[in-house]
PDB file of C-alpha atoms in Angstrom:
ATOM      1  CA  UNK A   7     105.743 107.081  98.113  1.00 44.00           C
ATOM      2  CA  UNK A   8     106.073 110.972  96.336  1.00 56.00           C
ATOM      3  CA  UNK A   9     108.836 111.529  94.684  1.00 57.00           C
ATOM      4  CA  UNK A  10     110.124 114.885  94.630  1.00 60.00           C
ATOM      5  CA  UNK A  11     110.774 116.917  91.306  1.00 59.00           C
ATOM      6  CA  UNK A  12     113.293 118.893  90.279  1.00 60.00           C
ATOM      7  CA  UNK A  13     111.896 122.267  91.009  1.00 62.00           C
ATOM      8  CA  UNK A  14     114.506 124.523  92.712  1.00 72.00           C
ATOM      9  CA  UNK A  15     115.404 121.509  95.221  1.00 84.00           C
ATOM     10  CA  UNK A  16     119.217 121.722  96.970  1.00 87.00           C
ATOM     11  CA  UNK A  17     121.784 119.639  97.389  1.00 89.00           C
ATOM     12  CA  UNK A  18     120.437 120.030 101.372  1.00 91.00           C
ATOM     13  CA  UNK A  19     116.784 119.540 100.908  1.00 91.00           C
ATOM     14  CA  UNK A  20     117.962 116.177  98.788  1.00 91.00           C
ATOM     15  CA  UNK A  21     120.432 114.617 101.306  1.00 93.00           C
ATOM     16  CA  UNK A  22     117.702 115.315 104.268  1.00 93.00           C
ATOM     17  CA  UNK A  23     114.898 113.843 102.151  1.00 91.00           C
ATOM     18  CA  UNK A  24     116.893 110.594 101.378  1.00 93.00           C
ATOM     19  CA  UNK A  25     117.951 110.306 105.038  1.00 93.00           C
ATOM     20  CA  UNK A  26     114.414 110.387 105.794  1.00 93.00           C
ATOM     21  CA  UNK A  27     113.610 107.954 103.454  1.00 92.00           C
ATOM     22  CA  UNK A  28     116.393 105.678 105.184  1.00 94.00           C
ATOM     23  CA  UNK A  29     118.363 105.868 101.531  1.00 95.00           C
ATOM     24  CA  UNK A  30     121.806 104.348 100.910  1.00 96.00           C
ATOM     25  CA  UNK A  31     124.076 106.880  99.541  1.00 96.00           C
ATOM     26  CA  UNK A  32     125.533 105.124  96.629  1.00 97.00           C
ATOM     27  CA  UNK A  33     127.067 108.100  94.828  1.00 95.00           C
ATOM     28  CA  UNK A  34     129.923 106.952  92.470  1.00 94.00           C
ATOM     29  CA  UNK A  35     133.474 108.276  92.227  1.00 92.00           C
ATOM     30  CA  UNK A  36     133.554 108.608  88.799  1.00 91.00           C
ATOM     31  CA  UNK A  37     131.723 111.300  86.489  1.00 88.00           C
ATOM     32  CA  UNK A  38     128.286 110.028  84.883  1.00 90.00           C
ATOM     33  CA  UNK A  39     126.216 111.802  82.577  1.00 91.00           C
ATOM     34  CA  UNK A  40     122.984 111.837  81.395  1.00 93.00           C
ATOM     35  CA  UNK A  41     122.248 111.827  77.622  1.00 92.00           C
ATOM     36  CA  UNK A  42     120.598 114.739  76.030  1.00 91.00           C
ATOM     37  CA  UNK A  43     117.647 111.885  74.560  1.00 90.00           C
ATOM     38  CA  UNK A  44     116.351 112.118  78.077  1.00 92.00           C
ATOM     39  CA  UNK A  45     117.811 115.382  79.256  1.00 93.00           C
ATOM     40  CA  UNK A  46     118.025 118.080  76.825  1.00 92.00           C
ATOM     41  CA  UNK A  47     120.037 120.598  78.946  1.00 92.00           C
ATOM     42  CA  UNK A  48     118.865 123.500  76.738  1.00 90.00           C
ATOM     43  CA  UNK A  49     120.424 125.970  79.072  1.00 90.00           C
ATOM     44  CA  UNK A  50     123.631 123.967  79.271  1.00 92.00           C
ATOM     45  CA  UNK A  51     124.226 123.607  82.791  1.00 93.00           C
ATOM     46  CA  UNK A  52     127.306 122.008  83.989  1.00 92.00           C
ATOM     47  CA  UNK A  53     126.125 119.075  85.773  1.00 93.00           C
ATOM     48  CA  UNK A  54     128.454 116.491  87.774  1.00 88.00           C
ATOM     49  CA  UNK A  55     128.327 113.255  88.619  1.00 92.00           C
ATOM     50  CA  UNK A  56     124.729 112.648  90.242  1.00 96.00           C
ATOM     51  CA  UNK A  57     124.234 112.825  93.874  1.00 96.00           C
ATOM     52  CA  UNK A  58     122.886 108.955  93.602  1.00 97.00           C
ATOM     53  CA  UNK A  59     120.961 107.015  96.207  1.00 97.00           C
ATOM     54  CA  UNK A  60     119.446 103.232  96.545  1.00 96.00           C
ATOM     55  CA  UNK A  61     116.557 102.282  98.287  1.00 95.00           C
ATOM     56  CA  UNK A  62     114.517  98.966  98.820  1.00 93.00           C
ATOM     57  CA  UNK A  63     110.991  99.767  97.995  1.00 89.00           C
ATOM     58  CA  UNK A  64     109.606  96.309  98.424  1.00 86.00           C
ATOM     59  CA  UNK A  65     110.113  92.918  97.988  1.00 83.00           C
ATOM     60  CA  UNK A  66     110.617  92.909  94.766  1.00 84.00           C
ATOM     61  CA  UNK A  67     111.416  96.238  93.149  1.00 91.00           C
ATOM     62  CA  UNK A  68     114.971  98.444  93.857  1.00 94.00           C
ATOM     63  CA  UNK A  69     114.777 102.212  93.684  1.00 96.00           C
ATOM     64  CA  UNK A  70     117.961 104.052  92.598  1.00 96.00           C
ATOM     65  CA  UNK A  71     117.304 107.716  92.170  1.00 96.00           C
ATOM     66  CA  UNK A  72     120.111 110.085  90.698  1.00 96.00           C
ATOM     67  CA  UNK A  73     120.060 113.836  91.471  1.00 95.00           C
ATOM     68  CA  UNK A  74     121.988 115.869  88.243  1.00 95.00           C
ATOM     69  CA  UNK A  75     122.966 118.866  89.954  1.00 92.00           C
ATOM     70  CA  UNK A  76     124.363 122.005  88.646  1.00 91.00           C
ATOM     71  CA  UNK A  77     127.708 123.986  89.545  1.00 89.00           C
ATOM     72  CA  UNK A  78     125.311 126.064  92.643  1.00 89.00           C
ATOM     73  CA  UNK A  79     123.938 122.500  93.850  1.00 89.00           C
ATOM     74  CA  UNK A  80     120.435 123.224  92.364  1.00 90.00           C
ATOM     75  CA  UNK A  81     119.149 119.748  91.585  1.00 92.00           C
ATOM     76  CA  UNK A  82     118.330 120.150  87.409  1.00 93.00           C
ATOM     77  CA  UNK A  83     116.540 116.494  86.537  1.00 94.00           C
ATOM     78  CA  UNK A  84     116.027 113.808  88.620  1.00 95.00           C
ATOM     79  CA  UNK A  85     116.065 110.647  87.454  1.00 96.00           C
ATOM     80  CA  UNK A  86     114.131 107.343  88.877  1.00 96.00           C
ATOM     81  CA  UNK A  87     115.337 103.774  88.016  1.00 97.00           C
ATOM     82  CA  UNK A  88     113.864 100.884  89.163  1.00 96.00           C
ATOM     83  CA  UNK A  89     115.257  97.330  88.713  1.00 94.00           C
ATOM     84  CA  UNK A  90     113.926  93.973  90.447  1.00 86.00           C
ATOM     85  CA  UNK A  91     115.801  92.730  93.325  1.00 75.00           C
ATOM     86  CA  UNK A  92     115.895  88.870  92.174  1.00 69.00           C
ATOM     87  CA  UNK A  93     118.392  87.826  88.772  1.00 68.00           C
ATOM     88  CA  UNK A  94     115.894  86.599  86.201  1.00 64.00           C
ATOM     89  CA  UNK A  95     117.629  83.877  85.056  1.00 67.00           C
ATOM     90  CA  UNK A  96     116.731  82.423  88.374  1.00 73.00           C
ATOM     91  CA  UNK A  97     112.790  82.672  88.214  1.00 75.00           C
ATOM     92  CA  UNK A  98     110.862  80.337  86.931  1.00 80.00           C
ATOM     93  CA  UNK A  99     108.073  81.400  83.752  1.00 81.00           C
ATOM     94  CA  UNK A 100     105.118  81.709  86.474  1.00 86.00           C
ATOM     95  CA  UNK A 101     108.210  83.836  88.394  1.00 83.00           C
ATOM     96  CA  UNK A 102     108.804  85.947  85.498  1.00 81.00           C
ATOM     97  CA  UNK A 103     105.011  86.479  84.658  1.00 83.00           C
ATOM     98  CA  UNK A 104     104.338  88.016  88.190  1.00 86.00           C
ATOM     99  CA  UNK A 105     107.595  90.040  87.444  1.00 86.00           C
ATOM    100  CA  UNK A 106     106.023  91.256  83.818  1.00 87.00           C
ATOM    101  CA  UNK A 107     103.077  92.180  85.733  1.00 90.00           C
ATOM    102  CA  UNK A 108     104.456  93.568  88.872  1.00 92.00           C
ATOM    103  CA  UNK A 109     106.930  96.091  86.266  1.00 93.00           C
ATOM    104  CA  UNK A 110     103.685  96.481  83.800  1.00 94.00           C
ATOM    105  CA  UNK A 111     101.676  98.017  86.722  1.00 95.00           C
ATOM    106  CA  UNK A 112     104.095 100.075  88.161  1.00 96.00           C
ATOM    107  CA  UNK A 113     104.671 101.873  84.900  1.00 97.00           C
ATOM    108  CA  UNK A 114     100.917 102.012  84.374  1.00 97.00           C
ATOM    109  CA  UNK A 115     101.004 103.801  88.034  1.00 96.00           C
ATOM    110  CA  UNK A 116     103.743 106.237  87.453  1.00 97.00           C
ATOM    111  CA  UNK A 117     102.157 107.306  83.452  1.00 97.00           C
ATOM    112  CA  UNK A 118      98.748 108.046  85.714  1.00 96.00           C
ATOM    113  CA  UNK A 119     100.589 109.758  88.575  1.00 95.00           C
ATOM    114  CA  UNK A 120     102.673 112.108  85.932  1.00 95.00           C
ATOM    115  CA  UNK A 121      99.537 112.597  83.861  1.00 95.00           C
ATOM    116  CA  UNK A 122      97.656 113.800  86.884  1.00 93.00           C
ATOM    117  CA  UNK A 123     100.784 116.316  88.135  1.00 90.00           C
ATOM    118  CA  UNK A 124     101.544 117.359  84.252  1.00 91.00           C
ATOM    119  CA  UNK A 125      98.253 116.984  82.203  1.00 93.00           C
ATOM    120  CA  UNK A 126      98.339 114.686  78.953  1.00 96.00           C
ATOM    121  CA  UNK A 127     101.456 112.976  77.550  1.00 97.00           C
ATOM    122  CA  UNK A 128     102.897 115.001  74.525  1.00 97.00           C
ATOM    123  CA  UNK A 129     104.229 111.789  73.197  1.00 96.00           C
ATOM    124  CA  UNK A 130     103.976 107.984  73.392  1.00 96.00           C
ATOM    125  CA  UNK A 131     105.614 105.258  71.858  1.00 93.00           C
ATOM    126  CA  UNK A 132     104.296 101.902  73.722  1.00 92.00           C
ATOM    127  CA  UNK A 133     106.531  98.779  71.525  1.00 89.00           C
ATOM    128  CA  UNK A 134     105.523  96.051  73.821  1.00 86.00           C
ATOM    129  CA  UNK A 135     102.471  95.734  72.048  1.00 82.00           C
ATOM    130  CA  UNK A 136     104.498  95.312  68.927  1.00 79.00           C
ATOM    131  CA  UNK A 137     107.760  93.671  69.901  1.00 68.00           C
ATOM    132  CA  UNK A 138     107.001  91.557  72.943  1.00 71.00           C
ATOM    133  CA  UNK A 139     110.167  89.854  72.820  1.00 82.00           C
ATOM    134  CA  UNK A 140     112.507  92.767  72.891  1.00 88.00           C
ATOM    135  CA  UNK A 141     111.081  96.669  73.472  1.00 92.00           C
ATOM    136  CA  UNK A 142     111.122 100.288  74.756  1.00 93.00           C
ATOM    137  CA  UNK A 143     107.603 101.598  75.967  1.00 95.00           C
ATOM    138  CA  UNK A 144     108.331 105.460  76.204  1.00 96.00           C
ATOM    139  CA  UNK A 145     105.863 108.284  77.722  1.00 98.00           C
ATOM    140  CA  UNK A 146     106.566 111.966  77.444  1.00 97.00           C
ATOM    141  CA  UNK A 147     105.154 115.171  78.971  1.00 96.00           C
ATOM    142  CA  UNK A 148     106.817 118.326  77.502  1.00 93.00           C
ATOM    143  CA  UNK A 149     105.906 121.486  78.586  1.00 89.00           C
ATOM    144  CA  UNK A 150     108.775 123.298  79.220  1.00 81.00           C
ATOM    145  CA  UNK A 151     109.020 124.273  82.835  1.00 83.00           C
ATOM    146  CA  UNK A 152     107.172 120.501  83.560  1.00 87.00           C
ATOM    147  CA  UNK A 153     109.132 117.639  81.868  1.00 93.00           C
ATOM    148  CA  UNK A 154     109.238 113.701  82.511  1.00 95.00           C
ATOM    149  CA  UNK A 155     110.343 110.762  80.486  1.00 96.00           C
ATOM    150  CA  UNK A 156     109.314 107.439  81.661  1.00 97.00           C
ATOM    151  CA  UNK A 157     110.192 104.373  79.702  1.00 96.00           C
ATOM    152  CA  UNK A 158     110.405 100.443  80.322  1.00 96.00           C
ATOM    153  CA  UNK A 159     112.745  98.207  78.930  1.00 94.00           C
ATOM    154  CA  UNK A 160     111.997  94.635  78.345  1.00 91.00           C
ATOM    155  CA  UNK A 161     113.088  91.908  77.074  1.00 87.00           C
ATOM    156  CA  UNK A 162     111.515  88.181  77.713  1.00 81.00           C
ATOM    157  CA  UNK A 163     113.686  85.824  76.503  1.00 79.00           C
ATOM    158  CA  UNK A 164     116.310  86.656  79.326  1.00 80.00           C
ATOM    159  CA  UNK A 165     113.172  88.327  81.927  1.00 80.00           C
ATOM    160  CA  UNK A 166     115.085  91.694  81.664  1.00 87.00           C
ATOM    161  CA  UNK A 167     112.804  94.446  83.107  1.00 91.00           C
ATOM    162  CA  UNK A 168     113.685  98.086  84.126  1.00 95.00           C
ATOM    163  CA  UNK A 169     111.590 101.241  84.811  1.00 97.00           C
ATOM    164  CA  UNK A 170     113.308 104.889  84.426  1.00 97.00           C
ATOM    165  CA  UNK A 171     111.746 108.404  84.584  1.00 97.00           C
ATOM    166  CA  UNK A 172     113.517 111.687  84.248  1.00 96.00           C
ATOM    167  CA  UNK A 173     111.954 114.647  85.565  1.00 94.00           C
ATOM    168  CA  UNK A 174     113.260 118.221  85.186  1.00 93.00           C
ATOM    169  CA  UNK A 175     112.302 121.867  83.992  1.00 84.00           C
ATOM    170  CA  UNK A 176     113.936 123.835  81.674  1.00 73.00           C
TER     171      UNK A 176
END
């Protein structure tokens, strides 16, 4: 699957793409925001409550993507969450060791798939080879008009796993 980025994409071109894609639109009625640790807003745009949709990408893994969009409907970061369709207290240890691996690879994935769009990370702070219990893994390219932020949260006492990356230019 390619995900789009935000470069110059409407409020249009996003709501055709996510039809294609067969997306549910699960935009909220309340305002969200996006903190400034993943989205710097430099230029401070005014952005609303994301244009947000949900889509099944397998078995396993749930896609929610959330378009930030500015006061002319230009789409300004995009951000990419993924969570696992089963509750983890449910899943056995051999369970939650294909889910460890199953997350694991699809961050591996999306860090080679942003490297080879954006060129070399500008930053990297991987805890899980610290902190197995309880971590952040965190990848950033920073190069101004070409910016993403992927990180992994984990935690194995409860099986917690979740994938985000923001990607926007500034």
């Amino acid at each position: 699957m390619n995900y789009p980025t935000a470069d110059q994409l409407t409020l249009e071109e996003v709501e055709a793409l996510e039809r294609q894609l067969k997306s549910e639109d699960v935009t909220p009625d309340h305002l969200i925001s996006i903190g400034t640790g993943i989205y710097p807003n430099t230029h401070n745009f005014e952005l609303g409550t994301p244009k947000t949709f949900r889509l099944k990408e397998n078995r396993n893994l749930t896609l929610e993507t959330e378009y930030f969009l500015d006061s002319s409907n230009i789409v300004r970061v995009i951000l990419y969450q993924w969570d696992n369709t089963k509750n983890p207290s449910f899943l056995t240890d051999k369970q939650k060791n294909k889910k460890y691996l199953l997350f694991q690879e699809k961050f591996d994935q999306l860090a080679s798939r942003v490297t080879t769009e954006f060129g070399e990370p500008t930053e990297k702070d991987i805890q899980s080879t610290n902190n197995p219990e309880n971590f952040r893994d965190g990848i950033k390219w920073l190069y101004g008009t070409k910016n993403a932020y992927l990180f992994m949260f984990g935690n194995n006492s409860n099986g917690y796993r979740q994938i985000r990356l923001a990607i926007y230019g500034e």
